Short mmCIF file of C-alpha atoms in Angstrom, two decimals:
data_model
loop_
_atom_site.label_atom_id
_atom_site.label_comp_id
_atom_site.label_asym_id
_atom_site.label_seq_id
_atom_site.Cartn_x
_atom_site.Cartn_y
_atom_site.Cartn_z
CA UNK A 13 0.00 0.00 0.00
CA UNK A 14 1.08 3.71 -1.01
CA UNK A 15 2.66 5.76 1.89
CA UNK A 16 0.79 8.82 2.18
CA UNK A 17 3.83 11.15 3.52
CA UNK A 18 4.01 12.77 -0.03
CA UNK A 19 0.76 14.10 -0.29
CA UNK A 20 -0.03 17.20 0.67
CA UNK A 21 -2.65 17.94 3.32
CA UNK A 22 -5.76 18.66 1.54
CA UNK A 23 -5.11 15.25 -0.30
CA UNK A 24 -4.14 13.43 3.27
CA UNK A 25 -8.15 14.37 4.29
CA UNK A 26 -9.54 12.68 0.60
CA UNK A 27 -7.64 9.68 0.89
CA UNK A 28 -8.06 9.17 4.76
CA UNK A 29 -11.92 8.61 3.53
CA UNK A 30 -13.92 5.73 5.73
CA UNK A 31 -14.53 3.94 2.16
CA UNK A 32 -10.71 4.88 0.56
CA UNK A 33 -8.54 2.33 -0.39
CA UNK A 34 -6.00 2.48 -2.69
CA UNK A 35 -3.34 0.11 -4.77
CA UNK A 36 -1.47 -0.61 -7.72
CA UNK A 37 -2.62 -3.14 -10.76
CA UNK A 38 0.10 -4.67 -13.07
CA UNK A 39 -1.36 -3.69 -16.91
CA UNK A 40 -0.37 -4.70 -20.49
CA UNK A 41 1.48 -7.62 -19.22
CA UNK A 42 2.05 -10.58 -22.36
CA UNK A 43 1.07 -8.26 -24.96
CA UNK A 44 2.54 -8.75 -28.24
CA UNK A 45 3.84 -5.39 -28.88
CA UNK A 46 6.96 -2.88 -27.96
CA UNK A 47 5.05 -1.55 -24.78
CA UNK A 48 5.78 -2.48 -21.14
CA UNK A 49 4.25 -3.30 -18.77
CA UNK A 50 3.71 -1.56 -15.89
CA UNK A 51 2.01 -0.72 -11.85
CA UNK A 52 -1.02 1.59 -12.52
CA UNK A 53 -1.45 3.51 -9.11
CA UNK A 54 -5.50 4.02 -8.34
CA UNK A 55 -8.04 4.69 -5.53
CA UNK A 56 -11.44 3.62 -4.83
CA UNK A 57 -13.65 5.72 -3.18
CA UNK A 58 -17.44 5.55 -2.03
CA UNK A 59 -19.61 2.42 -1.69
CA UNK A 60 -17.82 -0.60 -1.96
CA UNK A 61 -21.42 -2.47 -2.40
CA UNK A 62 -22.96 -0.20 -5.30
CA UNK A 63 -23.88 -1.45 -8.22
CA UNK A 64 -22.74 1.55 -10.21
CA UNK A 65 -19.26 2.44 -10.82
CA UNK A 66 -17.62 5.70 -11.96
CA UNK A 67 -13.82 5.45 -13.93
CA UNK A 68 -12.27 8.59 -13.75
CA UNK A 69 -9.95 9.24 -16.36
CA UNK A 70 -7.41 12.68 -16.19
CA UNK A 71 -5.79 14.80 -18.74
CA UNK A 72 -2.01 15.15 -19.80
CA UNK A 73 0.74 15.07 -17.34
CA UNK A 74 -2.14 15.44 -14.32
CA UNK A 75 -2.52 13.20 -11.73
CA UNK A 76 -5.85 11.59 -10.47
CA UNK A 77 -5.53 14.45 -7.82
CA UNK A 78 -7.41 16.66 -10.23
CA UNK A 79 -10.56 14.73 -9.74
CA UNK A 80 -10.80 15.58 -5.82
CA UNK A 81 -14.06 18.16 -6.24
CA UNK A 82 -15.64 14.93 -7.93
CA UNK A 83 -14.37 12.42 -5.62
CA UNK A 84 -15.93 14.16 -2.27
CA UNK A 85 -19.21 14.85 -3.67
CA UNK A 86 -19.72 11.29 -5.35
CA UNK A 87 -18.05 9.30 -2.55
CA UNK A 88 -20.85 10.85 -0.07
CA UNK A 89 -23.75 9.63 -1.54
CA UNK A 90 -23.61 5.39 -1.06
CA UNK A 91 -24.76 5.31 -4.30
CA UNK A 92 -21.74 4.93 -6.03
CA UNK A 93 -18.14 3.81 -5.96
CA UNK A 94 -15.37 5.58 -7.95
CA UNK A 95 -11.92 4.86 -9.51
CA UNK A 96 -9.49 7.43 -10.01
CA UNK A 97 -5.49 6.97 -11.42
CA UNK A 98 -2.79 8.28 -12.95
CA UNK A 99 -2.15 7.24 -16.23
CA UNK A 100 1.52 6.08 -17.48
CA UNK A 101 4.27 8.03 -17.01
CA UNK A 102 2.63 10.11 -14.48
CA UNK A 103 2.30 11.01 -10.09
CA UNK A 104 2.93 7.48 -8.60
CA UNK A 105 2.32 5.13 -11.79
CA UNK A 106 6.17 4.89 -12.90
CA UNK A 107 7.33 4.53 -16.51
CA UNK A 108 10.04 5.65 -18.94
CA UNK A 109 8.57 4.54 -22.02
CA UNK A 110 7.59 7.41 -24.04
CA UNK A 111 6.16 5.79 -27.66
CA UNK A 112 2.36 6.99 -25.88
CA UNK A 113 -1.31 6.59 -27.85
CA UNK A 114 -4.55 7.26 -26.26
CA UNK A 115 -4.87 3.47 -27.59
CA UNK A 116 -2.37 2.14 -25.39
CA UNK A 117 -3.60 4.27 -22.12
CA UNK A 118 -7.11 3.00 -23.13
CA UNK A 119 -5.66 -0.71 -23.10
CA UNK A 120 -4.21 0.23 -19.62
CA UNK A 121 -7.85 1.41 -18.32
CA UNK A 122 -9.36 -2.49 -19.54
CA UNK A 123 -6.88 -4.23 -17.54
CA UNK A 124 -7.47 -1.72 -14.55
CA UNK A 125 -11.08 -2.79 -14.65
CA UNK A 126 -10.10 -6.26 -14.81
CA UNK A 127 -7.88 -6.11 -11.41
CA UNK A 128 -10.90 -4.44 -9.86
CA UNK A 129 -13.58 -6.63 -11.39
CA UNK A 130 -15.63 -3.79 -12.66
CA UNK A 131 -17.23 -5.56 -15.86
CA UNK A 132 -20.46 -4.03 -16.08
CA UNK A 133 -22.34 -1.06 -14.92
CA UNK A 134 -19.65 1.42 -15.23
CA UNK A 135 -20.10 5.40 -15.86
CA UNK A 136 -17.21 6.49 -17.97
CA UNK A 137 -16.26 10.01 -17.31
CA UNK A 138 -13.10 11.50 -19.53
CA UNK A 139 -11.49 15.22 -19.26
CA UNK A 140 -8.74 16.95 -21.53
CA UNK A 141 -6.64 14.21 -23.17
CA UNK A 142 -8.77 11.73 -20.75
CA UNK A 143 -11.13 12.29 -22.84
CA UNK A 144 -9.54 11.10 -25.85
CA UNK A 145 -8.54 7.68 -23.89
CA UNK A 146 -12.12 7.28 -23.03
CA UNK A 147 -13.27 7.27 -26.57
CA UNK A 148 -10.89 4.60 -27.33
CA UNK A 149 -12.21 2.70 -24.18
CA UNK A 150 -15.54 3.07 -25.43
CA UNK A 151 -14.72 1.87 -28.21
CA UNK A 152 -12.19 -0.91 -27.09
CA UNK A 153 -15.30 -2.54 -24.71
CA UNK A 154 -18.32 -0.92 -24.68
CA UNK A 155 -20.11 -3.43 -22.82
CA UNK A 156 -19.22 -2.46 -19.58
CA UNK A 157 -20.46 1.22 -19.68
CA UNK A 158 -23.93 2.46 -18.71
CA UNK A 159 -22.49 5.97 -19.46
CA UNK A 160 -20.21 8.18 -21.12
CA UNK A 161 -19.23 11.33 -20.09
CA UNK A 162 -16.38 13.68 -22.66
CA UNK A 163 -15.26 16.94 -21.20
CA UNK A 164 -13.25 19.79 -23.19
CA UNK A 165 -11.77 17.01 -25.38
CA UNK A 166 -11.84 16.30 -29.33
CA UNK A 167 -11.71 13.21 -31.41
CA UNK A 168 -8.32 14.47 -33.02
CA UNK A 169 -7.97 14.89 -37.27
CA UNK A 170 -10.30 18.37 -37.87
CA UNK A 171 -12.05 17.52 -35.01
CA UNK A 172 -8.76 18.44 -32.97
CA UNK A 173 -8.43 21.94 -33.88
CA UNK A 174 -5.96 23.48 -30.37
CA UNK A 175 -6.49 26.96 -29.62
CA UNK A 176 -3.28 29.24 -30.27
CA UNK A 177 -4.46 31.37 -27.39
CA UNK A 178 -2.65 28.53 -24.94
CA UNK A 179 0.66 28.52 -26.69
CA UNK A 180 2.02 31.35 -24.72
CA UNK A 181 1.44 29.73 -21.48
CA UNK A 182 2.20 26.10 -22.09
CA UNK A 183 5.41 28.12 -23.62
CA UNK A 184 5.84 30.01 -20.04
CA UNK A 185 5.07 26.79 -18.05
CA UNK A 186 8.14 24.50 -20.05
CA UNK A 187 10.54 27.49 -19.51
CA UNK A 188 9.70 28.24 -15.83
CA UNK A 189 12.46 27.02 -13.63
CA UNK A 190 10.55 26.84 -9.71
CA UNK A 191 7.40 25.37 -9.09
CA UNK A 192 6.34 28.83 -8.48
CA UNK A 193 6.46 29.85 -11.84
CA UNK A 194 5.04 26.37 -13.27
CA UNK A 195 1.95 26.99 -11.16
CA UNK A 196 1.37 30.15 -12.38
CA UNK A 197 1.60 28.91 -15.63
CA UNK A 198 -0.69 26.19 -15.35
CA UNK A 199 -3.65 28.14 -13.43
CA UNK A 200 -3.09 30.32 -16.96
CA UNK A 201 -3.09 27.34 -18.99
CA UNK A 202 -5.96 26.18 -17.78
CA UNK A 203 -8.17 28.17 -16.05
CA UNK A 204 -10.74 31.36 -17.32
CA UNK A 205 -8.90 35.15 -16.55
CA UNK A 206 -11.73 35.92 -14.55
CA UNK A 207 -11.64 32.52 -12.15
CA UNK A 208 -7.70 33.58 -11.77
CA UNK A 209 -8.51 36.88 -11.16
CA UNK A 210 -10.99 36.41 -8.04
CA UNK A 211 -9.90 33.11 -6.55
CA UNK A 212 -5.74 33.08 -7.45
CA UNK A 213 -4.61 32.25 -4.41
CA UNK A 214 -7.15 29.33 -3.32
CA UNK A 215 -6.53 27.68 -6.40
CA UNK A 216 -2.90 28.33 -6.38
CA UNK A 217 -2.71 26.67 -2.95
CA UNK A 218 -5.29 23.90 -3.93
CA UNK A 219 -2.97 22.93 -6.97
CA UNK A 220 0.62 23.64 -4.58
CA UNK A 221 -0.94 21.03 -2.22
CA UNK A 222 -1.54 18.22 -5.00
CA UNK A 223 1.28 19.08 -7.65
CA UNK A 224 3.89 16.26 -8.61
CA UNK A 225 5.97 17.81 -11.24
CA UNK A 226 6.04 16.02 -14.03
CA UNK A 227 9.98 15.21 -15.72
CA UNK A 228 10.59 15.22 -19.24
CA UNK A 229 9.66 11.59 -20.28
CA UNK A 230 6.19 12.48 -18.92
CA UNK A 231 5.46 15.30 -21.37
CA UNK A 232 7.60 13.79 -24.53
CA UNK A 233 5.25 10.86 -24.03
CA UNK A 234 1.73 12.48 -23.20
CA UNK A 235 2.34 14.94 -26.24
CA UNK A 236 2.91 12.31 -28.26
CA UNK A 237 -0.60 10.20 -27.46
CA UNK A 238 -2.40 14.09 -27.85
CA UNK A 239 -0.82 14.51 -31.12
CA UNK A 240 -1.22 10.75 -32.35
CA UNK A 241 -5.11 10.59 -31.26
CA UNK A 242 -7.95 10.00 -34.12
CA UNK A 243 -11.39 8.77 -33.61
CA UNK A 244 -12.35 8.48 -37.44
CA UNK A 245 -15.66 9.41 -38.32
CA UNK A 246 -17.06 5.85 -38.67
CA UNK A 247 -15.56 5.09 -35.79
CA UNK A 248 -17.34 8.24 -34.41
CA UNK A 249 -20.60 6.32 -35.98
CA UNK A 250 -20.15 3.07 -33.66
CA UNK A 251 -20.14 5.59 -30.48
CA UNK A 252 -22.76 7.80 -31.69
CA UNK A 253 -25.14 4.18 -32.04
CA UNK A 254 -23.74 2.95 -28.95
CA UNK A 255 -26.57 1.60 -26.03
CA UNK A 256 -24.96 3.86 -23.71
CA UNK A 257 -26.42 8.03 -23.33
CA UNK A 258 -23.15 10.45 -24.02
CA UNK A 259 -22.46 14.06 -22.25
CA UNK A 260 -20.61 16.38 -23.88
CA UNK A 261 -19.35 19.22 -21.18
CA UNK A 262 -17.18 22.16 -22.38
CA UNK A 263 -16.10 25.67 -20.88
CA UNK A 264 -17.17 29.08 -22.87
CA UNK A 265 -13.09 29.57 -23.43
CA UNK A 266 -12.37 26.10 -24.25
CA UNK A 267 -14.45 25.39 -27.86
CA UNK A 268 -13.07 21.71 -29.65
CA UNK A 269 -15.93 20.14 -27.66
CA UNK A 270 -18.60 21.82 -29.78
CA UNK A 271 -17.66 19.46 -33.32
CA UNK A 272 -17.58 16.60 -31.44
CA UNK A 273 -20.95 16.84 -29.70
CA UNK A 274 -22.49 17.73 -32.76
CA UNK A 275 -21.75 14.92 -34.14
CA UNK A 276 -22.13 11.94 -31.70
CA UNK A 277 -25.83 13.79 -30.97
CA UNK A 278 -24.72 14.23 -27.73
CA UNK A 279 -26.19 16.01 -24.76
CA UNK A 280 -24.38 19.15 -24.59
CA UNK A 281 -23.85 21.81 -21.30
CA UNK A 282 -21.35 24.76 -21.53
CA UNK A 283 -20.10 26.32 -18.46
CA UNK A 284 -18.41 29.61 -18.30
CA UNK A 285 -14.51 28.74 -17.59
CA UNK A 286 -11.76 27.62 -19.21
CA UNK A 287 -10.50 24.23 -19.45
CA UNK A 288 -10.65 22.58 -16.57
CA UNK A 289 -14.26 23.04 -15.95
CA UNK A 290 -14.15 19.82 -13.19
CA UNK A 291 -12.11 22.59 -10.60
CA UNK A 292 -13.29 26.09 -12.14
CA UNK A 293 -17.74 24.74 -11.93
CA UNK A 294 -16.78 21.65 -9.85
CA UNK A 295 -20.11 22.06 -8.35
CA UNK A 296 -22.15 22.30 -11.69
CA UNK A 297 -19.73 19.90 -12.90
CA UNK A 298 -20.39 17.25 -10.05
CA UNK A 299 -24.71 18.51 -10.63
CA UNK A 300 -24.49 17.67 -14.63
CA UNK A 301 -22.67 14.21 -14.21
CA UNK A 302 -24.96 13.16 -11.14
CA UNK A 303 -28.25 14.29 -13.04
CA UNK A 304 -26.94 12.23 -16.13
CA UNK A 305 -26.29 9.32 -13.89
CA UNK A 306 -29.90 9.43 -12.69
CA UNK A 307 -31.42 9.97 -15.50
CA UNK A 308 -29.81 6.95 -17.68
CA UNK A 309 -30.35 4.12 -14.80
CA UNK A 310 -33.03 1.83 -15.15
CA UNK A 311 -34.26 2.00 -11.37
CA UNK A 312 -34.08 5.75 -10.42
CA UNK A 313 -36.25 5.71 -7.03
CA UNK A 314 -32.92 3.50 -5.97
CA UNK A 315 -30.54 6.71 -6.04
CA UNK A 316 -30.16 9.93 -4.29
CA UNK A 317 -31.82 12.92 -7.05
CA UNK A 318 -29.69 15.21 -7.49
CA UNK A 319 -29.81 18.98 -6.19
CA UNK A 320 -31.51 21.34 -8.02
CA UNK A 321 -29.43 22.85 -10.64
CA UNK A 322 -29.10 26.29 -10.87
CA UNK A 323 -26.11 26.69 -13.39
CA UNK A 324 -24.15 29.35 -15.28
CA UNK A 325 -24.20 26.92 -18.13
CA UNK A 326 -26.55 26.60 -20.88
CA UNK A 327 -27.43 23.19 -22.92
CA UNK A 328 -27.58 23.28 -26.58
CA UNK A 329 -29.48 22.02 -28.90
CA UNK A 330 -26.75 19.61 -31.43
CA UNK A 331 -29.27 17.56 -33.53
CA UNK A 332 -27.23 17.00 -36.69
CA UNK A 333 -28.05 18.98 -39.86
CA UNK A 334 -26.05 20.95 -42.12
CA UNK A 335 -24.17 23.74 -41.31
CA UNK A 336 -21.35 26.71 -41.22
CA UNK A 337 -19.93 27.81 -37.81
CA UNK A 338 -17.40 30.44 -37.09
CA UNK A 339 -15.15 29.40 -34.20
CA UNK A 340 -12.57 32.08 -32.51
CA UNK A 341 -10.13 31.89 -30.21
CA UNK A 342 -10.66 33.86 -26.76
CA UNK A 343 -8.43 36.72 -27.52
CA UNK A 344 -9.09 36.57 -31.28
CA UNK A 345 -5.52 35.38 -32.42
CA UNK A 346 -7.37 32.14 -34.14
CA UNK A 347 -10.48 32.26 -36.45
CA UNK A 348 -11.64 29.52 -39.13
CA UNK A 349 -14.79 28.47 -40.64
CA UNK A 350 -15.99 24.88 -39.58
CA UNK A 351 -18.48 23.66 -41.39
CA UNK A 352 -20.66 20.71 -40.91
CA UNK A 353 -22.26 18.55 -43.71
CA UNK A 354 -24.75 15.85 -43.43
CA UNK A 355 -25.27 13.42 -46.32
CA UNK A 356 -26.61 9.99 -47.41
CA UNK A 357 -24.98 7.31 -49.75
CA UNK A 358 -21.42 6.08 -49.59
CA UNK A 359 -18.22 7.90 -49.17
CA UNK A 360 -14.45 7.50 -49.73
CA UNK A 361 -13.61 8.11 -46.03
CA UNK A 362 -10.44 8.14 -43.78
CA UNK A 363 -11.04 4.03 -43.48
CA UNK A 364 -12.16 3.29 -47.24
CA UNK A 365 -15.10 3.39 -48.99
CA UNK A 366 -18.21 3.11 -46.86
CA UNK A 367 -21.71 3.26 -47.19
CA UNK A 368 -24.12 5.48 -44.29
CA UNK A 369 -27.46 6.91 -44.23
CA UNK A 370 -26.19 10.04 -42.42
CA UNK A 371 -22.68 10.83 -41.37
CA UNK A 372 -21.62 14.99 -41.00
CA UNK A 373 -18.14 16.26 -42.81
CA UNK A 374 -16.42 18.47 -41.22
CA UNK A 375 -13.50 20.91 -42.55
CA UNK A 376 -11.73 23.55 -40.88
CA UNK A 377 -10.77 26.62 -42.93
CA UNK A 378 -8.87 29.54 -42.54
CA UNK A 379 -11.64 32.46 -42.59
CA UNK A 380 -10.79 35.33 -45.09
#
């Protein structure tokens, strides 16, 4: 079992929880390819005895500490028990292979499951680049989820359009030298101006108290799965007919969401904040997934309803038809033209000639 020494306080109190355990499963062990195997750190918290499970799956070169906000409301409940862990190459789960793909992470998820003997009855929830692995999950065994959940993430190709406006401070985080300036740079990265503005120094102490520091191999090898990920569009098609209800959640500065829920026909909320929405509107956050959960399970009366929402989001309509959108970036640097197609027949597509009865084309263009 993991020593808690390293963790900072606030993290001490999460995993001190009455139903916390925590542990390390051996993944990807006799595969036939170049990739190692390795200890995946996790934690379980909430109900041992519920029927319903949540996977938690974070974004690049961030730890499962990032999932706190969702890991004290959910464990509270009893109706629910939760899995949270860093991926390869990242906090406590040790590797220095670097040849990453979402595919690979995904494959390290499945055999997570396995150790725990989640088979069934699992609600997938994905942010950032954790998205991306849980599409490939979804994809990879869809059998076991009752729920899927995408948050500020993209299916890669011209679905994976990354906003310019970030350079500047991913730039200022891989030059700063102290964890001081890292920090900094991250709450820039990836929070709104405003949420920085008004609550900088909770959130810088929340994210001092839970940051690991990630070393070189750890973002060769997570920007390598980002810029290798590509759900195709018919594989798109497969999740978009899956059994399983999808939520699409986004943040008003963070917009590659907005193609992808269009076309998986996807419920759709946007919250005012930047990208990580799960911190910035933990609590509408936490409200969103919780109503989804309730609404998708087959015995409601059996759960605790969630609170009332009263949100700063907004949901949005994102049937499928034809159309041109105009996407810019927050300060204006980026602007294209995305447009949207639907059509019926067959196609030569990015896996061959297919036929469909309706699939949407979209294409990213610089705007004149």
């Amino acid at each position: 079992m993991e020593s808690l020494a390293e963790d900072g306080e606030q993290r001490r109190e999460v995993l001190n929880g009455p139903t916390t355990s925590l542990g390390f499963a051996e993944v990807h062990k006799n595969r036939n390819d170049s990739a190692p195997s390795c200890s995946i750190y996790y934690e379980l918290h909430g109900n041992p005895e519920a029927t319903q499970k949540i996977l938690f799956i974070t974004g690049f070169c961030t730890t499962c500490a990032a999932w706190d906000h969702q890991i004290e409301y959910f464990a509270k409940l009893g109706d629910y028990q939760l899995c949270v862990f860093d991926n390869r190459c990242c906090g406590k789960t040790r590797c220095t292979y670097v040849n990453l793909s979402t595919r690979l992470f995904a494959e390290d998820a499945r055999d997570l499951l396995d150790h725990l003997g989640w088979h069934d009855s699992i609600h997938l929830v994905g942010l950032s680049m954790g998205g991306m692995i849980a599409q490939e999950l979804a994809l990879l065994d869809p059998k076991r989820f009752l729920s899927l959940t995408l948050a500020v993430t993209h299916a890669g190709g011209p679905m994976g359009i990354s906003p310019i406006s970030g350079w500047p401070h991913l730039l200022s985080y891989a030059k700063a030298r102290s964890k001081d300036g890292k920090l900094k740079a991250l709450l820039n990265l990836n929070f709104s101006k405003k949420f920085v503005g008004e609550h900088f120094q909770p959130t810088y102490d929340w994210h001092a108290a839970r940051y690991w520091g990630p070393h070189l191999l750890s973002v060769v090898g997570h920007t390598l799965a980002v810029m290798r990920h590509y759900v195709s569009t018919k594989r798109l098609e497969v999740l978009r007919e899956a059994h399983y209800p999808v939520l699409i959640l986004t943040g008003t500065e963070d917009r590659n969401s907005h193609m992808l829920a269009r076309f998986l026909r996807a419920d759709f909320q946007v919250l005012e904040g930047g990208h990580m929405i799960n911190i910035e509107r933990y609590q509408e956050f936490n409200e969103l997934l919780h109503t989804h959960f309730v609404e998708h399970f087959t015995d409601d009366d059996t759960l605790v309803d969630p609170p009332q929402q009263t949100m700063a989001g907004k949901k949005t309509g994102v049937e499928p038809e034809a159309s041109t959108a105009s996407v810019d970036s927050s300060d204006g640097s980026e602007a294209v033209t995305v447009e949207a197609v639907a059509v019926e027949g067959h196609c030569t597509g990015d896996d061959g000639i297919y036929d469909f009865t309706r699939v949407e084309i979209f294409a990213a263009l610089p705007r004149s």
